[in-house]
PDB file of C-alpha atoms and ligand atoms in Angstrom:
ATOM      1  CA  MET Z1423     224.518 -81.291  49.297  1.00 43.00           C
ATOM      2  CA  ALA Z1424     221.610 -79.609  47.575  1.00 53.00           C
ATOM      3  CA  GLY Z1425     218.816 -78.263  49.720  1.00 91.00           C
ATOM      4  CA  LEU Z1426     216.417 -80.806  48.254  1.00 97.00           C
ATOM      5  CA  LEU Z1427     216.722 -84.573  48.411  1.00 98.00           C
ATOM      6  CA  PHE Z1428     214.962 -86.786  45.876  1.00 98.00           C
ATOM      7  CA  GLY Z1429     213.725 -90.322  46.367  1.00 98.00           C
ATOM      8  CA  THR Z1430     210.908 -92.803  46.038  1.00 98.00           C
ATOM      9  CA  GLY Z1431     207.584 -93.546  47.729  1.00 98.00           C
ATOM     10  CA  GLY Z1432     208.331 -97.154  48.593  1.00 97.00           C
ATOM     11  CA  ILE Z1433     211.084 -99.616  47.688  1.00 98.00           C
ATOM     12  CA  PRO Z1434     212.678 -98.935  44.272  1.00 98.00           C
ATOM     13  CA  HIS Z1435     211.685-101.534  41.652  1.00 98.00           C
ATOM     14  CA  SER Z1436     215.344-102.296  41.005  1.00 98.00           C
ATOM     15  CA  ALA Z1437     216.089-103.167  44.648  1.00 98.00           C
ATOM     16  CA  ARG Z1438     217.447-106.649  45.319  1.00 97.00           C
ATOM     17  CA  SER Z1439     214.346-107.535  47.332  1.00 97.00           C
ATOM     18  CA  SER Z1440     211.232-105.810  48.622  1.00 95.00           C
ATOM     19  CA  SER Z1441     212.744-105.376  52.082  1.00 96.00           C
ATOM     20  CA  THR Z1442     213.090-101.853  53.445  1.00 97.00           C
ATOM     21  CA  ILE Z1443     216.823-102.310  53.969  1.00 98.00           C
ATOM     22  CA  ASP Z1444     217.397-103.435  50.375  1.00 98.00           C
ATOM     23  CA  GLY Z1445     215.326-100.419  49.356  1.00 98.00           C
ATOM     24  CA  ILE Z1446     217.576 -98.069  51.303  1.00 98.00           C
ATOM     25  CA  ASN Z1447     220.687 -99.684  49.845  1.00 98.00           C
ATOM     26  CA  ARG Z1448     219.298 -99.307  46.325  1.00 98.00           C
ATOM     27  CA  ILE Z1449     218.440 -95.634  46.899  1.00 98.00           C
ATOM     28  CA  ALA Z1450     222.062 -95.058  47.908  1.00 98.00           C
ATOM     29  CA  GLU Z1451     223.417 -97.014  44.903  1.00 98.00           C
ATOM     30  CA  LEU Z1452     221.273 -94.957  42.540  1.00 98.00           C
ATOM     31  CA  GLY Z1453     222.586 -91.743  44.050  1.00 98.00           C
ATOM     32  CA  LEU Z1454     219.165 -90.692  45.330  1.00 98.00           C
ATOM     33  CA  GLY Z1455     218.816 -89.097  48.754  1.00 98.00           C
ATOM     34  CA  CYS Z1456     215.648 -90.287  50.484  1.00 98.00           C
ATOM     35  CA  MET Z1457     212.899 -92.886  50.673  1.00 98.00           C
ATOM     36  CA  GLU Z1458     209.400 -92.982  52.121  1.00 98.00           C
ATOM     37  CA  ILE Z1459     208.567 -96.256  53.834  1.00 98.00           C
ATOM     38  CA  GLU Z1460     205.055 -97.251  52.762  1.00 97.00           C
ATOM     39  CA  PHE Z1461     203.014 -98.582  55.659  1.00 95.00           C
ATOM     40  CA  VAL Z1462     199.945 -98.022  53.491  1.00 93.00           C
ATOM     41  CA  GLN Z1463     198.470-101.501  54.089  1.00 91.00           C
ATOM     42  CA  GLY Z1464     199.403-101.500  57.776  1.00 93.00           C
ATOM     43  CA  VAL Z1465     202.427-100.933  59.986  1.00 94.00           C
ATOM     44  CA  ARG Z1466     204.110-104.275  59.537  1.00 92.00           C
ATOM     45  CA  MET Z1467     207.473-103.650  61.081  1.00 94.00           C
ATOM     46  CA  GLY Z1468     208.567-104.461  64.595  1.00 94.00           C
ATOM     47  CA  GLU Z1469     210.882-102.519  66.869  1.00 95.00           C
ATOM     48  CA  ALA Z1470     213.907-104.717  66.184  1.00 96.00           C
ATOM     49  CA  GLY Z1471     213.373-104.398  62.430  1.00 96.00           C
ATOM     50  CA  ALA Z1472     213.003-100.640  62.737  1.00 97.00           C
ATOM     51  CA  ARG Z1473     216.321-100.371  64.540  1.00 97.00           C
ATOM     52  CA  LEU Z1474     218.049-102.253  61.694  1.00 98.00           C
ATOM     53  CA  VAL Z1475     216.393 -99.896  59.210  1.00 98.00           C
ATOM     54  CA  SER Z1476     217.700 -96.945  61.198  1.00 98.00           C
ATOM     55  CA  GLU Z1477     221.231 -98.383  61.051  1.00 98.00           C
ATOM     56  CA  ALA Z1478     221.001 -98.878  57.281  1.00 98.00           C
ATOM     57  CA  ALA Z1479     219.782 -95.303  56.830  1.00 98.00           C
ATOM     58  CA  ALA Z1480     222.599 -93.935  58.971  1.00 98.00           C
ATOM     59  CA  ARG Z1481     225.211 -96.062  57.189  1.00 98.00           C
ATOM     60  CA  THR Z1482     224.102 -94.963  53.698  1.00 98.00           C
ATOM     61  CA  GLY Z1483     223.043 -91.402  54.539  1.00 98.00           C
ATOM     62  CA  VAL Z1484     219.574 -92.011  53.092  1.00 98.00           C
ATOM     63  CA  LYS Z1485     216.935 -89.835  54.733  1.00 98.00           C
ATOM     64  CA  LEU Z1486     213.710 -91.622  55.630  1.00 98.00           C
ATOM     65  CA  SER Z1487     210.072 -90.732  56.072  1.00 98.00           C
ATOM     66  CA  ALA Z1488     207.026 -92.965  56.459  1.00 98.00           C
ATOM     67  CA  HIS Z1489     203.529 -93.059  54.978  1.00 98.00           C
ATOM     68  CA  ALA Z1490     200.748 -94.110  57.361  1.00 98.00           C
ATOM     69  CA  PRO Z1491     198.089 -96.704  56.412  1.00 96.00           C
ATOM     70  CA  TYR Z1492     195.370 -95.612  53.988  1.00 95.00           C
ATOM     71  CA  PHE Z1493     192.661 -96.726  56.405  1.00 96.00           C
ATOM     72  CA  ILE Z1494     192.449 -93.472  58.288  1.00 97.00           C
ATOM     73  CA  ASN Z1495     189.443 -91.195  58.551  1.00 98.00           C
ATOM     74  CA  LEU Z1496     189.536 -88.621  61.332  1.00 98.00           C
ATOM     75  CA  ASN Z1497     186.043 -87.554  60.233  1.00 98.00           C
ATOM     76  CA  ALA Z1498     184.507 -91.030  60.568  1.00 98.00           C
ATOM     77  CA  ARG Z1499     181.030 -91.296  62.082  1.00 97.00           C
ATOM     78  CA  GLU Z1500     181.864 -94.185  64.403  1.00 97.00           C
ATOM     79  CA  PRO Z1501     183.990 -93.473  67.490  1.00 97.00           C
ATOM     80  CA  GLU Z1502     185.808 -96.797  67.060  1.00 98.00           C
ATOM     81  CA  LYS Z1503     186.884 -95.799  63.548  1.00 98.00           C
ATOM     82  CA  ILE Z1504     188.251 -92.531  64.924  1.00 98.00           C
ATOM     83  CA  ARG Z1505     190.203 -94.420  67.603  1.00 98.00           C
ATOM     84  CA  ALA Z1506     191.545 -96.862  65.022  1.00 98.00           C
ATOM     85  CA  SER Z1507     192.582 -93.961  62.780  1.00 98.00           C
ATOM     86  CA  GLN Z1508     194.373 -92.237  65.631  1.00 98.00           C
ATOM     87  CA  SER Z1509     196.114 -95.435  66.603  1.00 98.00           C
ATOM     88  CA  ARG Z1510     197.323 -95.992  63.016  1.00 98.00           C
ATOM     89  CA  ILE Z1511     198.876 -92.521  63.028  1.00 98.00           C
ATOM     90  CA  LEU Z1512     200.471 -93.204  66.428  1.00 98.00           C
ATOM     91  CA  GLN Z1513     201.808 -96.608  65.366  1.00 98.00           C
ATOM     92  CA  THR Z1514     203.314 -95.090  62.230  1.00 98.00           C
ATOM     93  CA  ALA Z1515     204.936 -92.272  64.209  1.00 98.00           C
ATOM     94  CA  ARG Z1516     206.362 -94.659  66.797  1.00 98.00           C
ATOM     95  CA  ILE Z1517     207.954 -96.986  64.259  1.00 98.00           C
ATOM     96  CA  ALA Z1518     209.069 -94.022  62.125  1.00 98.00           C
ATOM     97  CA  LEU Z1519     210.941 -92.621  65.111  1.00 98.00           C
ATOM     98  CA  LEU Z1520     212.738 -95.930  65.639  1.00 98.00           C
ATOM     99  CA  CYS Z1521     213.586 -95.969  61.907  1.00 98.00           C
ATOM    100  CA  GLY Z1522     215.208 -92.572  62.268  1.00 98.00           C
ATOM    101  CA  ALA Z1523     212.539 -90.901  60.117  1.00 98.00           C
ATOM    102  CA  GLU Z1524     211.660 -87.281  60.805  1.00 96.00           C
ATOM    103  CA  SER Z1525     208.225 -87.152  59.201  1.00 98.00           C
ATOM    104  CA  ILE Z1526     205.130 -89.204  58.529  1.00 98.00           C
ATOM    105  CA  ALA Z1527     202.601 -88.445  55.809  1.00 98.00           C
ATOM    106  CA  PHE Z1528     198.965 -89.522  55.979  1.00 98.00           C
ATOM    107  CA  HIS Z1529     195.546 -89.069  54.358  1.00 98.00           C
ATOM    108  CA  ALA Z1530     193.506 -87.352  57.039  1.00 98.00           C
ATOM    109  CA  ALA Z1531     189.838 -87.875  56.207  1.00 98.00           C
ATOM    110  CA  PHE Z1532     186.836 -87.926  53.899  1.00 98.00           C
ATOM    111  CA  TYR Z1533     184.167 -85.234  54.063  1.00 98.00           C
ATOM    112  CA  LEU Z1534     181.326 -87.801  53.925  1.00 97.00           C
ATOM    113  CA  ASN Z1535     179.065 -84.966  52.693  1.00 94.00           C
ATOM    114  CA  ASP Z1536     179.839 -82.783  55.708  1.00 97.00           C
ATOM    115  CA  PRO Z1537     180.397 -79.102  55.042  1.00 97.00           C
ATOM    116  CA  PRO Z1538     184.186 -78.659  54.807  1.00 98.00           C
ATOM    117  CA  GLU Z1539     184.247 -76.365  57.875  1.00 98.00           C
ATOM    118  CA  LYS Z1540     182.558 -79.015  59.992  1.00 98.00           C
ATOM    119  CA  ALA Z1541     184.947 -81.714  58.762  1.00 98.00           C
ATOM    120  CA  TYR Z1542     187.842 -79.382  59.485  1.00 98.00           C
ATOM    121  CA  ASP Z1543     186.821 -78.909  63.122  1.00 98.00           C
ATOM    122  CA  THR Z1544     186.398 -82.652  63.614  1.00 98.00           C
ATOM    123  CA  VAL Z1545     189.719 -83.537  61.975  1.00 98.00           C
ATOM    124  CA  LYS Z1546     191.492 -80.860  63.981  1.00 98.00           C
ATOM    125  CA  LYS Z1547     190.012 -82.034  67.273  1.00 98.00           C
ATOM    126  CA  TYR Z1548     191.174 -85.639  66.788  1.00 98.00           C
ATOM    127  CA  LEU Z1549     194.504 -84.586  65.379  1.00 98.00           C
ATOM    128  CA  VAL Z1550     195.176 -82.437  68.451  1.00 98.00           C
ATOM    129  CA  GLU Z1551     194.467 -85.489  70.655  1.00 98.00           C
ATOM    130  CA  THR Z1552     196.887 -87.547  68.579  1.00 98.00           C
ATOM    131  CA  LEU Z1553     199.628 -84.934  68.764  1.00 98.00           C
ATOM    132  CA  ASN Z1554     199.109 -84.590  72.512  1.00 98.00           C
ATOM    133  CA  GLN Z1555     199.745 -88.305  72.874  1.00 98.00           C
ATOM    134  CA  LEU Z1556     202.947 -88.066  70.816  1.00 98.00           C
ATOM    135  CA  LYS Z1557     204.023 -85.150  72.961  1.00 98.00           C
ATOM    136  CA  ARG Z1558     203.524 -87.236  76.105  1.00 98.00           C
ATOM    137  CA  GLU Z1559     205.719 -89.890  74.493  1.00 98.00           C
ATOM    138  CA  ARG Z1560     208.290 -87.228  73.591  1.00 98.00           C
ATOM    139  CA  ASN Z1561     208.020 -88.293  69.957  1.00 98.00           C
ATOM    140  CA  PRO Z1562     209.178 -85.347  67.818  1.00 98.00           C
ATOM    141  CA  VAL Z1563     208.251 -86.831  64.401  1.00 98.00           C
ATOM    142  CA  TRP Z1564     206.497 -84.312  62.147  1.00 98.00           C
ATOM    143  CA  VAL Z1565     202.931 -85.387  61.452  1.00 98.00           C
ATOM    144  CA  ARG Z1566     202.049 -84.328  57.921  1.00 98.00           C
ATOM    145  CA  PRO Z1567     198.504 -84.465  56.544  1.00 98.00           C
ATOM    146  CA  GLU Z1568     198.641 -84.608  52.783  1.00 98.00           C
ATOM    147  CA  VAL Z1569     197.088 -82.336  50.162  1.00 98.00           C
ATOM    148  CA  MET Z1570     194.679 -84.780  48.519  1.00 98.00           C
ATOM    149  CA  GLY Z1571     193.696 -85.316  44.903  1.00 97.00           C
ATOM    150  CA  LYS Z1572     189.979 -86.208  45.039  1.00 97.00           C
ATOM    151  CA  VAL Z1573     187.262 -83.705  45.790  1.00 96.00           C
ATOM    152  CA  SER Z1574     185.684 -86.226  48.221  1.00 97.00           C
ATOM    153  CA  GLN Z1575     188.836 -86.212  50.324  1.00 97.00           C
ATOM    154  CA  PHE Z1576     189.603 -83.753  53.080  1.00 98.00           C
ATOM    155  CA  GLY Z1577     192.852 -81.986  52.249  1.00 98.00           C
ATOM    156  CA  THR Z1578     192.742 -78.814  50.209  1.00 98.00           C
ATOM    157  CA  LEU Z1579     195.904 -76.755  50.268  1.00 98.00           C
ATOM    158  CA  GLU Z1580     194.208 -74.294  52.596  1.00 98.00           C
ATOM    159  CA  GLU Z1581     192.967 -76.975  55.002  1.00 98.00           C
ATOM    160  CA  ILE Z1582     196.424 -78.518  55.256  1.00 98.00           C
ATOM    161  CA  LEU Z1583     198.122 -75.160  55.807  1.00 98.00           C
ATOM    162  CA  ASN Z1584     195.544 -74.189  58.429  1.00 98.00           C
ATOM    163  CA  LEU Z1585     196.049 -77.439  60.355  1.00 98.00           C
ATOM    164  CA  SER Z1586     199.811 -76.881  60.151  1.00 98.00           C
ATOM    165  CA  ALA Z1587     199.452 -73.356  61.504  1.00 98.00           C
ATOM    166  CA  GLU Z1588     197.032 -74.296  64.276  1.00 98.00           C
ATOM    167  CA  VAL Z1589     198.278 -77.646  65.583  1.00 98.00           C
ATOM    168  CA  GLU Z1590     201.737 -77.922  67.093  1.00 97.00           C
ATOM    169  CA  GLY Z1591     203.786 -80.722  65.553  1.00 98.00           C
ATOM    170  CA  VAL Z1592     201.777 -80.704  62.319  1.00 98.00           C
ATOM    171  CA  ALA Z1593     203.398 -79.662  59.026  1.00 98.00           C
ATOM    172  CA  PRO Z1594     202.198 -80.004  55.444  1.00 98.00           C
ATOM    173  CA  CYS Z1595     202.795 -82.801  52.982  1.00 98.00           C
ATOM    174  CA  LEU Z1596     202.472 -80.888  49.729  1.00 98.00           C
ATOM    175  CA  ASP Z1597     201.420 -83.241  46.971  1.00 98.00           C
ATOM    176  CA  PHE Z1598     201.670 -81.087  43.862  1.00 98.00           C
ATOM    177  CA  ALA Z1599     200.234 -83.793  41.601  1.00 98.00           C
ATOM    178  CA  HIS Z1600     197.196 -84.154  43.839  1.00 97.00           C
ATOM    179  CA  TRP Z1601     196.581 -80.412  43.897  1.00 98.00           C
ATOM    180  CA  HIS Z1602     196.875 -80.193  40.138  1.00 97.00           C
ATOM    181  CA  ALA Z1603     194.464 -83.113  39.697  1.00 97.00           C
ATOM    182  CA  ARG Z1604     191.979 -81.714  42.183  1.00 97.00           C
ATOM    183  CA  THR Z1605     191.871 -78.230  40.714  1.00 97.00           C
ATOM    184  CA  GLY Z1606     192.751 -78.856  37.069  1.00 96.00           C
ATOM    185  CA  GLU Z1607     195.089 -75.893  37.572  1.00 97.00           C
ATOM    186  CA  PHE Z1608     198.372 -75.299  39.394  1.00 98.00           C
ATOM    187  CA  ASN Z1609     200.594 -76.591  36.632  1.00 97.00           C
ATOM    188  CA  SER Z1610     202.684 -73.548  35.725  1.00 98.00           C
ATOM    189  CA  TYR Z1611     205.652 -71.741  37.218  1.00 98.00           C
ATOM    190  CA  GLN Z1612     203.534 -68.807  38.385  1.00 98.00           C
ATOM    191  CA  GLU Z1613     200.980 -71.075  40.022  1.00 98.00           C
ATOM    192  CA  PHE Z1614     203.642 -73.165  41.756  1.00 98.00           C
ATOM    193  CA  VAL Z1615     205.204 -69.948  43.015  1.00 98.00           C
ATOM    194  CA  SER Z1616     201.827 -68.856  44.353  1.00 98.00           C
ATOM    195  CA  ILE Z1617     201.602 -72.080  46.386  1.00 98.00           C
ATOM    196  CA  LEU Z1618     205.073 -71.560  47.865  1.00 98.00           C
ATOM    197  CA  GLN Z1619     204.216 -67.946  48.598  1.00 98.00           C
ATOM    198  CA  GLN Z1620     201.070 -69.092  50.393  1.00 98.00           C
ATOM    199  CA  VAL Z1621     203.093 -71.572  52.477  1.00 98.00           C
ATOM    200  CA  LYS Z1622     205.532 -68.804  53.379  1.00 98.00           C
ATOM    201  CA  GLU Z1623     202.801 -66.363  54.352  1.00 97.00           C
ATOM    202  CA  ARG Z1624     200.853 -68.881  56.413  1.00 98.00           C
ATOM    203  CA  LEU Z1625     203.701 -70.844  58.064  1.00 98.00           C
ATOM    204  CA  GLY Z1626     206.799 -68.708  57.654  1.00 97.00           C
ATOM    205  CA  ARG Z1627     210.097 -69.245  55.892  1.00 97.00           C
ATOM    206  CA  VAL Z1628     210.841 -72.073  58.328  1.00 96.00           C
ATOM    207  CA  ALA Z1629     208.244 -74.239  56.526  1.00 97.00           C
ATOM    208  CA  LEU Z1630     210.020 -73.814  53.185  1.00 97.00           C
ATOM    209  CA  ASP Z1631     213.252 -74.919  54.873  1.00 97.00           C
ATOM    210  CA  ASN Z1632     211.598 -78.159  55.961  1.00 96.00           C
ATOM    211  CA  MET Z1633     209.313 -79.219  53.129  1.00 98.00           C
ATOM    212  CA  HIS Z1634     207.852 -82.619  52.449  1.00 98.00           C
ATOM    213  CA  ILE Z1635     206.776 -82.917  48.830  1.00 98.00           C
ATOM    214  CA  HIS Z1636     205.096 -85.642  46.797  1.00 98.00           C
ATOM    215  CA  VAL Z1637     205.302 -85.554  42.998  1.00 98.00           C
ATOM    216  CA  SER Z1638     204.166 -87.836  40.185  1.00 97.00           C
ATOM    217  CA  GLY Z1639     202.421 -87.695  36.887  1.00 97.00           C
ATOM    218  CA  ILE Z1640     198.679 -87.935  37.315  1.00 96.00           C
ATOM    219  CA  ALA Z1641     195.458 -88.635  35.418  1.00 95.00           C
ATOM    220  CA  TYR Z1642     192.402 -86.701  36.541  1.00 97.00           C
ATOM    221  CA  GLY Z1643     188.808 -85.860  35.766  1.00 95.00           C
ATOM    222  CA  LYS Z1644     185.976 -83.788  37.199  1.00 93.00           C
ATOM    223  CA  LYS Z1645     186.262 -85.433  40.608  1.00 96.00           C
ATOM    224  CA  GLY Z1646     190.017 -85.006  40.675  1.00 97.00           C
ATOM    225  CA  GLU Z1647     192.644 -87.721  40.835  1.00 96.00           C
ATOM    226  CA  MET Z1648     192.099 -90.930  38.873  1.00 95.00           C
ATOM    227  CA  LYS Z1649     195.531 -92.547  38.991  1.00 96.00           C
ATOM    228  CA  HIS Z1650     199.226 -91.827  39.122  1.00 96.00           C
ATOM    229  CA  LEU Z1651     201.175 -91.828  35.864  1.00 96.00           C
ATOM    230  CA  ASN Z1652     204.820 -91.627  34.910  1.00 97.00           C
ATOM    231  CA  LEU Z1653     205.814 -87.996  34.470  1.00 97.00           C
ATOM    232  CA  LYS Z1654     206.422 -88.178  30.741  1.00 97.00           C
ATOM    233  CA  GLU Z1655     203.029 -89.812  30.132  1.00 97.00           C
ATOM    234  CA  SER Z1656     201.292 -86.993  31.980  1.00 97.00           C
ATOM    235  CA  ASP Z1657     200.731 -83.269  31.525  1.00 97.00           C
ATOM    236  CA  PHE Z1658     202.509 -82.411  34.767  1.00 97.00           C
ATOM    237  CA  GLN Z1659     204.999 -79.561  34.290  1.00 98.00           C
ATOM    238  CA  TYR Z1660     207.642 -80.881  36.646  1.00 98.00           C
ATOM    239  CA  SER Z1661     210.414 -78.622  35.313  1.00 98.00           C
ATOM    240  CA  GLU Z1662     208.296 -75.585  36.145  1.00 98.00           C
ATOM    241  CA  LEU Z1663     207.721 -76.935  39.646  1.00 98.00           C
ATOM    242  CA  LEU Z1664     211.442 -77.580  40.114  1.00 98.00           C
ATOM    243  CA  LYS Z1665     212.233 -74.051  38.931  1.00 98.00           C
ATOM    244  CA  ALA Z1666     209.851 -72.639  41.502  1.00 98.00           C
ATOM    245  CA  LEU Z1667     211.398 -74.828  44.241  1.00 98.00           C
ATOM    246  CA  ARG Z1668     214.846 -73.641  43.169  1.00 97.00           C
ATOM    247  CA  ASP Z1669     213.880 -69.970  43.102  1.00 97.00           C
ATOM    248  CA  TYR Z1670     212.332 -70.169  46.578  1.00 97.00           C
ATOM    249  CA  TYR Z1671     215.374 -72.033  47.953  1.00 96.00           C
ATOM    250  CA  VAL Z1672     213.059 -74.776  49.196  1.00 98.00           C
ATOM    251  CA  LYS Z1673     214.751 -77.398  51.359  1.00 98.00           C
ATOM    252  CA  GLY Z1674     213.555 -80.833  52.368  1.00 98.00           C
ATOM    253  CA  ILE Z1675     212.563 -83.989  50.564  1.00 98.00           C
ATOM    254  CA  VAL Z1676     210.799 -84.733  47.286  1.00 98.00           C
ATOM    255  CA  ILE Z1677     209.189 -88.170  47.150  1.00 98.00           C
ATOM    256  CA  CYS Z1678     208.385 -89.488  43.685  1.00 98.00           C
ATOM    257  CA  GLU Z1679     205.172 -91.514  43.530  1.00 97.00           C
ATOM    258  CA  SER Z1680     205.109 -92.244  39.794  1.00 97.00           C
ATOM    259  CA  PRO Z1681     204.528 -95.934  38.968  1.00 97.00           C
ATOM    260  CA  ASN Z1682     208.123 -96.163  37.726  1.00 98.00           C
ATOM    261  CA  LEU Z1683     209.381 -94.793  41.086  1.00 98.00           C
ATOM    262  CA  GLU Z1684     213.172 -94.454  40.797  1.00 98.00           C
ATOM    263  CA  GLU Z1685     213.116 -93.685  37.084  1.00 98.00           C
ATOM    264  CA  ASP Z1686     211.109 -90.502  37.636  1.00 98.00           C
ATOM    265  CA  GLY Z1687     212.906 -89.862  40.931  1.00 98.00           C
ATOM    266  CA  LEU Z1688     216.178 -89.755  39.012  1.00 98.00           C
ATOM    267  CA  LEU Z1689     214.578 -87.629  36.284  1.00 98.00           C
ATOM    268  CA  LEU Z1690     213.434 -85.102  38.880  1.00 98.00           C
ATOM    269  CA  GLN Z1691     216.840 -85.053  40.549  1.00 98.00           C
ATOM    270  CA  ALA Z1692     218.752 -84.657  37.275  1.00 98.00           C
ATOM    271  CA  THR Z1693     216.408 -81.914  36.093  1.00 98.00           C
ATOM    272  CA  TYR Z1694     216.761 -80.075  39.384  1.00 97.00           C
ATOM    273  CA  GLU Z1695     220.552 -80.329  39.301  1.00 96.00           C
ATOM    274  CA  SER Z1696     220.714 -78.949  35.772  1.00 97.00           C
ATOM    275  CA  LEU Z1697     218.430 -76.075  36.831  1.00 97.00           C
ATOM    276  CA  LEU Z1698     220.781 -75.305  39.718  1.00 95.00           C
ATOM    277  CA  LYS Z1699     223.679 -75.013  37.275  1.00 93.00           C
ATOM    278  CA  GLN Z1700     221.711 -72.574  35.144  1.00 89.00           C
ATOM    279  CA  SER Z1701     220.991 -70.240  38.023  1.00 77.00           C
TER     280      SER Z1701
HETATM  281 ZN1   ZN O2395     199.727 -90.277  50.217  1.00 88.50          ZN
END
């Protein structure tokens, strides 16, 4: 098995139904390796359902992760919004554990015009509380704040790596499309290498052995991300990214978030495999 698994953010379009289990079965049929369960509109799965999902994943060998609801802002002004955000992360982590998933990804916060350093301290404080709760529950799921694509969103590469270094149980979700859209840069082999080098320096080799990556094509403007695109309709240099991942022996999962989901997931996987043969 290659060090990297490829899959989709959500149920493949060609699945028999929109159920998570049919999604897992379709991932296996397509020869992909992983799937991220999208709880983006809310965690709508019970414990019994999660156990069935876990069985399907074990039976097919498909590796799972989960994406927490979008309605999270750990830098919200209102205490009740902070509590609700924390509880959405906790709910996602609890169900993810029952599903047999090892990681959850989430969008941590908005700056709301705060200086980034102030937002960072606030996000970190509430994230520490959340991780402490998971620790009390002996829930070992990796909690992964995502590198975000809009300049209004908390989640620069540096912020995510700092949280990962400073909060136990936190690891990065590296969304390369988001970072490209946010900066207008980071779309070449050398730049992708510089990101991986930064991860290695800040978090150690161990982080590159356990990476959680999001990739898609992306449209962007001055304020960053506008919308996701299919890879071939975008300027995203995915082959260069895959070369960098190969050359750094990165291990973990690559979740494709292009609108065409499995089509680009398969494209990424096939490209990566052909790059492995060339090396
Ligand atoms: Zn996301």
